[in-house]
Amino acid sequence: VAPPATKEEEEARRRALQQELSDRGITPEYDPASGSAFDRKSDFDIASVKPSEMRNFLHNPLPEHVGTIQCRIIRERSGISTKLHPKYTMESDSGMFLMTAQKQVKNKTSNYAVSMCKGSVGKDNEGFLGKLRSDFLGIEWVAYGQGLNPSKADPKMPTAHAIQHVREELVAIQYTASKWGPSAKGPRKMSVILPHVQPNGERLICRTLTPATEGLLALQKCSSSASNQLIDIYCNKPPVWNDTIGAYVLNFNKRVTEASVKNFQLVHPEDPKVVFLQFGRVGKETFNLDFRHPISPFQAFAMCLSSFDYKLGCE
């Protein structure tokens, strides 16, 4: 029988495991002690949504009574057109198509067009739902609905009229390097900014001609009592050390089966036990996505798309 490990040996083992996490991301090991990540699977059938109502369903907050929707995202990057610009398809757990997105060419920063049509993806497509765009470093992302870029609005047009033509900001995502590992790099930390959803289930509209001062990212940075009433800020749940398996773990309720830096769970800082969205790898090109009220399907898809890109300073 081998003698028990010394304190120094145990610390060395933990440091080695932490370094491995920095390289591979958070292990998706199921941890029964950490509590239930989600309520039971929803009985809601997405197929019951009429085609004429599908656009509103994808854009609007998931109704609270629906519970947790289980979906998956499939990445396609084997063809000539998808090798450098992968295509992502979101479908229900039963296989019903919902949305598709593809990184657009000839852009200085990552730019995904999102469509509710299976065919071509682009702003001119009739199924166009919106787009997701990042800054140069891939650290800050904003997803928009249809409409005009504020910088292209006619300055001669009355403000009240011009703002009706400007695109709506639907979600913003920020990434930073985490301090969970022994170095600045490691499992990502993310913040998600959503327009506030009112008790009646309607989302506040974030549409502005000056996004640098009134957009979702700007509202999050100013952090005033007024802005806090307009937005809700979520973060990814930090892993918890499990002595039994000797690693940091998150409880994905067996919905995630492979380690990846892309795996995450989204919680509200005031109640970190309640998971509002979880996303993680289950195959080489397949990822499970579960989410609930107040997140919309489009917002959930946009958050996950942002996790696929390389991020300078975080990896």
mmCIF file of C-alpha atoms in Angstrom:
data_model
loop_
_atom_site.group_PDB
_atom_site.id
_atom_site.type_symbol
_atom_site.label_atom_id
_atom_site.label_comp_id
_atom_site.label_asym_id
_atom_site.label_seq_id
_atom_site.Cartn_x
_atom_site.Cartn_y
_atom_site.Cartn_z
ATOM 1 C CA VAL A 1 0.000 0.000 0.000
ATOM 2 C CA ALA A 2 1.420 3.347 -1.039
ATOM 3 C CA PRO A 3 1.910 5.862 1.782
ATOM 4 C CA PRO A 4 -0.545 8.780 1.834
ATOM 5 C CA ALA A 5 0.475 11.803 -0.177
ATOM 6 C CA THR A 6 2.175 14.598 1.670
ATOM 7 C CA LYS A 7 0.653 18.056 1.761
ATOM 8 C CA GLU A 8 3.242 19.271 -0.738
ATOM 9 C CA GLU A 9 2.501 16.402 -3.123
ATOM 10 C CA GLU A 10 -1.232 17.081 -2.891
ATOM 11 C CA GLU A 11 -0.692 20.771 -3.630
ATOM 12 C CA ALA A 12 1.477 19.852 -6.623
ATOM 13 C CA ARG A 13 -1.244 17.545 -7.903
ATOM 14 C CA ARG A 14 -3.837 20.291 -7.622
ATOM 15 C CA ARG A 15 -1.607 22.778 -9.418
ATOM 16 C CA ALA A 16 -1.114 20.276 -12.239
ATOM 17 C CA LEU A 17 -4.880 19.817 -12.523
ATOM 18 C CA GLN A 18 -5.432 23.563 -12.531
ATOM 19 C CA GLN A 19 -2.914 23.923 -15.341
ATOM 20 C CA GLU A 20 -4.739 21.251 -17.304
ATOM 21 C CA LEU A 21 -7.950 23.231 -16.844
ATOM 22 C CA SER A 22 -6.213 26.287 -18.227
ATOM 23 C CA ASP A 23 -5.414 24.321 -21.362
ATOM 24 C CA ARG A 24 -8.661 22.411 -21.774
ATOM 25 C CA GLY A 25 -11.411 24.378 -20.044
ATOM 26 C CA ILE A 26 -13.745 23.263 -17.287
ATOM 27 C CA THR A 27 -14.415 19.569 -16.925
ATOM 28 C CA PRO A 28 -18.105 18.730 -17.488
ATOM 29 C CA GLU A 29 -18.104 16.085 -14.751
ATOM 30 C CA TYR A 30 -21.477 15.662 -13.061
ATOM 31 C CA ASP A 31 -21.319 16.720 -9.420
ATOM 32 C CA PRO A 32 -24.370 15.568 -7.405
ATOM 33 C CA ALA A 33 -23.410 17.768 -4.448
ATOM 34 C CA SER A 34 -23.734 21.009 -6.378
ATOM 35 C CA GLY A 35 -27.501 20.931 -6.748
ATOM 36 C CA SER A 36 -29.827 20.757 -9.705
ATOM 37 C CA ALA A 37 -28.833 22.973 -12.605
ATOM 38 C CA PHE A 38 -32.285 23.232 -14.160
ATOM 39 C CA ASP A 39 -35.918 22.562 -13.571
ATOM 40 C CA ARG A 40 -37.382 19.554 -15.326
ATOM 41 C CA LYS A 41 -37.341 19.439 -19.125
ATOM 42 C CA SER A 42 -40.141 21.490 -20.664
ATOM 43 C CA ASP A 43 -43.239 19.798 -22.043
ATOM 44 C CA PHE A 44 -43.519 22.634 -24.565
ATOM 45 C CA ASP A 45 -43.377 21.436 -28.181
ATOM 46 C CA ILE A 46 -41.624 23.919 -30.454
ATOM 47 C CA ALA A 47 -43.337 22.257 -33.403
ATOM 48 C CA SER A 48 -46.596 23.739 -32.117
ATOM 49 C CA VAL A 49 -45.383 27.229 -33.062
ATOM 50 C CA LYS A 50 -47.029 28.281 -36.326
ATOM 51 C CA PRO A 51 -44.678 29.296 -39.172
ATOM 52 C CA SER A 52 -46.236 32.773 -39.160
ATOM 53 C CA GLU A 53 -45.353 33.119 -35.461
ATOM 54 C CA MET A 54 -41.850 31.615 -35.595
ATOM 55 C CA ARG A 55 -39.992 34.927 -36.046
ATOM 56 C CA ASN A 56 -41.623 36.371 -32.923
ATOM 57 C CA PHE A 57 -40.965 33.155 -30.999
ATOM 58 C CA LEU A 58 -37.253 33.259 -31.834
ATOM 59 C CA HIS A 59 -36.884 36.946 -30.931
ATOM 60 C CA ASN A 60 -39.068 37.222 -27.842
ATOM 61 C CA PRO A 61 -38.216 36.116 -24.284
ATOM 62 C CA LEU A 62 -39.158 32.517 -23.598
ATOM 63 C CA PRO A 63 -42.397 32.564 -21.563
ATOM 64 C CA GLU A 64 -41.819 31.710 -17.927
ATOM 65 C CA HIS A 65 -44.373 28.869 -17.904
ATOM 66 C CA VAL A 66 -42.530 27.070 -20.713
ATOM 67 C CA GLY A 67 -39.677 26.020 -18.421
ATOM 68 C CA THR A 68 -36.356 24.817 -19.859
ATOM 69 C CA ILE A 69 -35.981 24.291 -23.606
ATOM 70 C CA GLN A 70 -33.381 21.734 -24.711
ATOM 71 C CA CYS A 71 -31.663 22.334 -28.051
ATOM 72 C CA ARG A 72 -28.407 21.600 -29.822
ATOM 73 C CA ILE A 73 -26.021 23.462 -32.100
ATOM 74 C CA ILE A 74 -24.262 21.653 -34.943
ATOM 75 C CA ARG A 75 -21.094 23.139 -36.421
ATOM 76 C CA GLU A 76 -20.354 22.582 -40.100
ATOM 77 C CA ARG A 77 -16.830 23.292 -41.322
ATOM 78 C CA SER A 78 -15.983 20.502 -43.759
ATOM 79 C CA GLY A 79 -16.927 22.130 -47.068
ATOM 80 C CA ILE A 80 -15.047 24.685 -49.150
ATOM 81 C CA SER A 81 -17.289 27.569 -48.049
ATOM 82 C CA THR A 82 -17.428 26.519 -44.392
ATOM 83 C CA LYS A 83 -13.764 25.636 -43.754
ATOM 84 C CA LEU A 84 -12.774 29.218 -42.909
ATOM 85 C CA HIS A 85 -16.295 30.476 -42.261
ATOM 86 C CA PRO A 86 -18.119 27.753 -40.312
ATOM 87 C CA LYS A 87 -21.886 27.441 -40.412
ATOM 88 C CA TYR A 88 -23.851 26.777 -37.222
ATOM 89 C CA THR A 89 -27.348 25.319 -37.040
ATOM 90 C CA MET A 90 -29.573 25.453 -33.967
ATOM 91 C CA GLU A 91 -32.297 22.852 -33.709
ATOM 92 C CA SER A 92 -34.582 21.491 -31.020
ATOM 93 C CA ASP A 93 -33.712 18.302 -29.179
ATOM 94 C CA SER A 94 -36.208 16.504 -31.416
ATOM 95 C CA GLY A 95 -34.384 17.742 -34.518
ATOM 96 C CA MET A 96 -36.607 20.650 -35.593
ATOM 97 C CA PHE A 97 -34.661 23.391 -37.395
ATOM 98 C CA LEU A 98 -34.752 26.801 -35.705
ATOM 99 C CA MET A 99 -31.918 29.043 -36.930
ATOM 100 C CA THR A 100 -28.650 29.011 -38.782
ATOM 101 C CA ALA A 101 -25.682 31.387 -38.691
ATOM 102 C CA GLN A 102 -22.468 31.801 -40.621
ATOM 103 C CA LYS A 103 -19.436 34.028 -40.253
ATOM 104 C CA GLN A 104 -19.446 36.619 -43.011
ATOM 105 C CA VAL A 105 -16.508 37.221 -45.345
ATOM 106 C CA LYS A 106 -14.707 40.518 -45.931
ATOM 107 C CA ASN A 107 -15.168 41.841 -42.403
ATOM 108 C CA LYS A 108 -12.449 43.267 -40.168
ATOM 109 C CA THR A 109 -14.027 41.669 -37.095
ATOM 110 C CA SER A 110 -16.073 38.505 -36.557
ATOM 111 C CA ASN A 111 -19.544 39.016 -37.948
ATOM 112 C CA TYR A 112 -22.266 36.353 -37.972
ATOM 113 C CA ALA A 113 -25.509 36.685 -39.908
ATOM 114 C CA VAL A 114 -28.408 34.761 -38.349
ATOM 115 C CA SER A 115 -31.321 33.454 -40.396
ATOM 116 C CA MET A 116 -34.447 31.384 -39.839
ATOM 117 C CA CYS A 117 -34.038 29.903 -43.343
ATOM 118 C CA LYS A 118 -31.855 26.869 -44.010
ATOM 119 C CA GLY A 119 -30.495 28.194 -47.291
ATOM 120 C CA SER A 120 -28.224 31.171 -47.830
ATOM 121 C CA VAL A 121 -27.408 33.320 -44.823
ATOM 122 C CA GLY A 122 -27.173 37.077 -45.253
ATOM 123 C CA LYS A 123 -28.812 40.412 -44.602
ATOM 124 C CA ASP A 124 -30.697 40.251 -47.911
ATOM 125 C CA ASN A 125 -32.262 36.884 -47.090
ATOM 126 C CA GLU A 126 -35.971 37.047 -46.253
ATOM 127 C CA GLY A 127 -35.358 34.913 -43.181
ATOM 128 C CA PHE A 128 -32.711 37.286 -41.797
ATOM 129 C CA LEU A 129 -33.143 37.676 -38.028
ATOM 130 C CA GLY A 130 -30.135 39.787 -37.100
ATOM 131 C CA LYS A 131 -26.408 39.599 -36.651
ATOM 132 C CA LEU A 132 -23.709 39.182 -34.033
ATOM 133 C CA ARG A 133 -20.536 41.255 -34.200
ATOM 134 C CA SER A 134 -17.381 41.433 -32.086
ATOM 135 C CA ASP A 135 -14.658 43.962 -31.484
ATOM 136 C CA PHE A 136 -11.161 43.406 -32.892
ATOM 137 C CA LEU A 137 -9.997 41.287 -29.925
ATOM 138 C CA GLY A 138 -13.102 39.112 -29.798
ATOM 139 C CA ILE A 139 -13.708 40.289 -26.233
ATOM 140 C CA GLU A 140 -16.903 42.321 -26.645
ATOM 141 C CA TRP A 141 -19.874 41.172 -28.706
ATOM 142 C CA VAL A 142 -23.251 42.697 -29.522
ATOM 143 C CA ALA A 143 -26.184 41.009 -31.263
ATOM 144 C CA TYR A 144 -28.622 43.164 -33.215
ATOM 145 C CA GLY A 145 -32.013 42.706 -34.770
ATOM 146 C CA GLN A 146 -32.969 43.992 -38.198
ATOM 147 C CA GLY A 147 -32.521 47.670 -38.921
ATOM 148 C CA LEU A 148 -30.062 50.393 -39.735
ATOM 149 C CA ASN A 149 -26.603 50.864 -38.264
ATOM 150 C CA PRO A 150 -26.860 54.097 -36.183
ATOM 151 C CA SER A 151 -23.765 55.465 -37.897
ATOM 152 C CA LYS A 152 -25.623 55.328 -41.225
ATOM 153 C CA ALA A 153 -28.741 57.141 -40.019
ATOM 154 C CA ASP A 154 -29.620 60.326 -41.916
ATOM 155 C CA PRO A 155 -28.537 63.242 -39.666
ATOM 156 C CA LYS A 156 -31.173 65.454 -41.311
ATOM 157 C CA MET A 157 -33.972 63.150 -40.204
ATOM 158 C CA PRO A 158 -35.830 64.042 -36.957
ATOM 159 C CA THR A 159 -34.489 61.994 -34.041
ATOM 160 C CA ALA A 160 -37.848 60.432 -33.218
ATOM 161 C CA HIS A 161 -38.186 59.260 -36.812
ATOM 162 C CA ALA A 162 -34.575 58.143 -37.265
ATOM 163 C CA ILE A 163 -34.549 55.985 -34.141
ATOM 164 C CA GLN A 164 -37.442 53.914 -35.517
ATOM 165 C CA HIS A 165 -35.186 52.796 -38.382
ATOM 166 C CA VAL A 166 -32.203 51.933 -36.188
ATOM 167 C CA ARG A 167 -31.489 48.311 -35.253
ATOM 168 C CA GLU A 168 -32.286 47.022 -31.785
ATOM 169 C CA GLU A 169 -29.536 45.744 -29.486
ATOM 170 C CA LEU A 170 -30.652 42.356 -28.168
ATOM 171 C CA VAL A 171 -27.704 41.068 -26.131
ATOM 172 C CA ALA A 172 -24.097 41.997 -25.352
ATOM 173 C CA ILE A 173 -21.351 39.636 -24.173
ATOM 174 C CA GLN A 174 -18.000 40.448 -22.558
ATOM 175 C CA TYR A 175 -15.114 38.023 -21.995
ATOM 176 C CA THR A 176 -12.137 38.301 -19.648
ATOM 177 C CA ALA A 177 -9.371 35.921 -18.612
ATOM 178 C CA SER A 178 -10.203 34.130 -15.379
ATOM 179 C CA LYS A 179 -8.130 33.882 -12.205
ATOM 180 C CA TRP A 180 -9.316 30.348 -11.444
ATOM 181 C CA GLY A 181 -6.073 28.828 -12.683
ATOM 182 C CA PRO A 182 -2.480 29.578 -11.637
ATOM 183 C CA SER A 183 -2.079 32.174 -14.396
ATOM 184 C CA ALA A 184 -4.217 34.928 -15.906
ATOM 185 C CA LYS A 185 -5.224 32.582 -18.694
ATOM 186 C CA GLY A 186 -7.661 29.749 -18.098
ATOM 187 C CA PRO A 187 -11.380 29.061 -18.171
ATOM 188 C CA ARG A 188 -13.113 32.123 -19.524
ATOM 189 C CA LYS A 189 -15.162 34.522 -17.474
ATOM 190 C CA MET A 190 -18.078 36.082 -19.282
ATOM 191 C CA SER A 191 -20.681 38.722 -18.569
ATOM 192 C CA VAL A 192 -23.953 38.858 -20.476
ATOM 193 C CA ILE A 193 -26.036 42.030 -20.665
ATOM 194 C CA LEU A 194 -29.716 41.653 -21.550
ATOM 195 C CA PRO A 195 -32.401 44.318 -21.862
ATOM 196 C CA HIS A 196 -34.654 43.993 -18.824
ATOM 197 C CA VAL A 197 -37.748 41.813 -19.193
ATOM 198 C CA GLN A 198 -40.779 43.243 -17.411
ATOM 199 C CA PRO A 199 -43.207 41.217 -15.234
ATOM 200 C CA ASN A 200 -45.631 41.010 -18.166
ATOM 201 C CA GLY A 201 -42.965 39.169 -20.188
ATOM 202 C CA GLU A 202 -42.157 42.042 -22.549
ATOM 203 C CA ARG A 203 -38.543 43.062 -23.087
ATOM 204 C CA LEU A 204 -37.460 46.699 -22.909
ATOM 205 C CA ILE A 205 -36.331 48.019 -26.279
ATOM 206 C CA CYS A 206 -32.681 49.066 -26.557
ATOM 207 C CA ARG A 207 -32.574 51.177 -29.698
ATOM 208 C CA THR A 208 -30.317 54.237 -29.807
ATOM 209 C CA LEU A 209 -28.546 56.578 -32.203
ATOM 210 C CA THR A 210 -25.557 56.762 -29.822
ATOM 211 C CA PRO A 211 -24.637 53.172 -28.800
ATOM 212 C CA ALA A 212 -21.282 54.324 -27.374
ATOM 213 C CA THR A 213 -23.167 56.076 -24.556
ATOM 214 C CA GLU A 214 -26.588 54.414 -24.538
ATOM 215 C CA GLY A 215 -26.009 50.886 -25.865
ATOM 216 C CA LEU A 216 -26.025 47.724 -23.741
ATOM 217 C CA LEU A 217 -22.258 47.738 -23.153
ATOM 218 C CA ALA A 218 -22.334 51.421 -22.208
ATOM 219 C CA LEU A 219 -25.220 50.888 -19.780
ATOM 220 C CA GLN A 220 -23.321 48.026 -18.135
ATOM 221 C CA LYS A 221 -20.169 50.099 -17.717
ATOM 222 C CA CYS A 222 -21.875 53.161 -16.203
ATOM 223 C CA SER A 223 -23.676 50.991 -13.602
ATOM 224 C CA SER A 224 -26.043 53.682 -12.313
ATOM 225 C CA SER A 225 -29.386 53.112 -10.609
ATOM 226 C CA ALA A 226 -31.128 54.276 -13.778
ATOM 227 C CA SER A 227 -29.203 51.908 -16.062
ATOM 228 C CA ASN A 228 -29.695 49.011 -13.647
ATOM 229 C CA GLN A 229 -33.431 49.296 -14.255
ATOM 230 C CA LEU A 230 -32.922 48.954 -17.997
ATOM 231 C CA ILE A 231 -30.650 45.921 -18.136
ATOM 232 C CA ASP A 232 -29.980 42.627 -16.374
ATOM 233 C CA ILE A 233 -26.425 41.317 -16.066
ATOM 234 C CA TYR A 234 -25.592 37.617 -15.898
ATOM 235 C CA CYS A 235 -22.266 35.805 -15.564
ATOM 236 C CA ASN A 236 -20.926 32.326 -16.111
ATOM 237 C CA LYS A 237 -20.935 30.109 -13.043
ATOM 238 C CA PRO A 238 -17.470 29.459 -11.573
ATOM 239 C CA PRO A 239 -16.470 25.812 -11.102
ATOM 240 C CA VAL A 240 -16.305 24.233 -7.658
ATOM 241 C CA TRP A 241 -13.439 22.060 -6.444
ATOM 242 C CA ASN A 242 -14.456 18.432 -5.922
ATOM 243 C CA ASP A 243 -12.080 16.514 -3.634
ATOM 244 C CA THR A 244 -13.501 13.142 -4.694
ATOM 245 C CA ILE A 245 -12.456 13.417 -8.329
ATOM 246 C CA GLY A 246 -9.722 16.003 -7.756
ATOM 247 C CA ALA A 247 -10.925 18.608 -10.235
ATOM 248 C CA TYR A 248 -13.061 21.716 -10.661
ATOM 249 C CA VAL A 249 -16.567 20.695 -11.686
ATOM 250 C CA LEU A 250 -19.902 22.037 -12.821
ATOM 251 C CA ASN A 251 -23.186 20.151 -12.723
ATOM 252 C CA PHE A 252 -24.466 19.910 -16.289
ATOM 253 C CA ASN A 253 -26.924 17.144 -15.371
ATOM 254 C CA LYS A 254 -25.266 14.872 -17.945
ATOM 255 C CA ARG A 255 -26.170 17.248 -20.800
ATOM 256 C CA VAL A 256 -22.459 17.879 -21.467
ATOM 257 C CA THR A 257 -20.088 14.966 -22.002
ATOM 258 C CA GLU A 258 -16.793 16.444 -23.245
ATOM 259 C CA ALA A 259 -14.408 18.996 -21.745
ATOM 260 C CA SER A 260 -14.132 22.260 -23.651
ATOM 261 C CA VAL A 261 -13.243 25.864 -22.917
ATOM 262 C CA LYS A 262 -16.543 26.680 -24.627
ATOM 263 C CA ASN A 263 -18.643 24.944 -21.944
ATOM 264 C CA PHE A 264 -20.436 27.338 -19.616
ATOM 265 C CA GLN A 265 -23.460 27.904 -17.394
ATOM 266 C CA LEU A 266 -25.119 31.295 -17.063
ATOM 267 C CA VAL A 267 -26.371 32.511 -13.680
ATOM 268 C CA HIS A 268 -27.480 35.746 -12.042
ATOM 269 C CA PRO A 269 -24.968 37.016 -9.433
ATOM 270 C CA GLU A 270 -27.738 37.432 -6.844
ATOM 271 C CA ASP A 271 -28.831 33.781 -7.130
ATOM 272 C CA PRO A 272 -25.977 31.627 -8.515
ATOM 273 C CA LYS A 273 -27.845 28.382 -7.818
ATOM 274 C CA VAL A 274 -30.338 29.044 -10.619
ATOM 275 C CA VAL A 275 -28.930 28.314 -14.077
ATOM 276 C CA PHE A 276 -30.604 30.259 -16.884
ATOM 277 C CA LEU A 277 -28.578 28.787 -19.749
ATOM 278 C CA GLN A 278 -26.047 26.021 -20.170
ATOM 279 C CA PHE A 279 -23.987 25.136 -23.213
ATOM 280 C CA GLY A 280 -21.424 22.429 -23.800
ATOM 281 C CA ARG A 281 -19.837 19.917 -26.100
ATOM 282 C CA VAL A 282 -21.274 16.438 -26.646
ATOM 283 C CA GLY A 283 -19.400 15.561 -29.842
ATOM 284 C CA LYS A 284 -16.707 16.864 -32.171
ATOM 285 C CA GLU A 285 -19.146 19.206 -33.904
ATOM 286 C CA THR A 286 -22.221 18.991 -31.670
ATOM 287 C CA PHE A 287 -23.078 21.068 -28.602
ATOM 288 C CA ASN A 288 -26.107 20.953 -26.321
ATOM 289 C CA LEU A 289 -27.880 24.203 -25.412
ATOM 290 C CA ASP A 290 -30.528 24.513 -22.681
ATOM 291 C CA PHE A 291 -32.146 27.813 -21.661
ATOM 292 C CA ARG A 292 -35.162 29.319 -19.935
ATOM 293 C CA HIS A 293 -37.034 32.588 -19.309
ATOM 294 C CA PRO A 294 -36.136 35.455 -19.700
ATOM 295 C CA ILE A 295 -33.756 34.483 -22.524
ATOM 296 C CA SER A 296 -35.005 34.331 -26.110
ATOM 297 C CA PRO A 297 -33.870 31.619 -28.569
ATOM 298 C CA PHE A 298 -32.037 34.261 -30.632
ATOM 299 C CA GLN A 299 -30.208 35.598 -27.575
ATOM 300 C CA ALA A 300 -29.244 32.061 -26.507
ATOM 301 C CA PHE A 301 -27.897 31.285 -29.999
ATOM 302 C CA ALA A 302 -25.921 34.545 -30.086
ATOM 303 C CA MET A 303 -24.284 33.869 -26.704
ATOM 304 C CA CYS A 304 -23.129 30.455 -27.865
ATOM 305 C CA LEU A 305 -21.887 31.714 -31.234
ATOM 306 C CA SER A 306 -19.675 34.204 -29.391
ATOM 307 C CA SER A 307 -18.007 31.357 -27.495
ATOM 308 C CA PHE A 308 -16.660 29.711 -30.659
ATOM 309 C CA ASP A 309 -14.286 32.495 -31.700
ATOM 310 C CA TYR A 310 -10.676 32.793 -30.541
ATOM 311 C CA LYS A 311 -10.234 35.544 -27.953
ATOM 312 C CA LEU A 312 -6.931 37.349 -27.547
ATOM 313 C CA GLY A 313 -5.898 37.489 -23.889
ATOM 314 C CA CYS A 314 -8.315 34.749 -22.841
ATOM 315 C CA GLU A 315 -6.639 31.763 -24.511
#
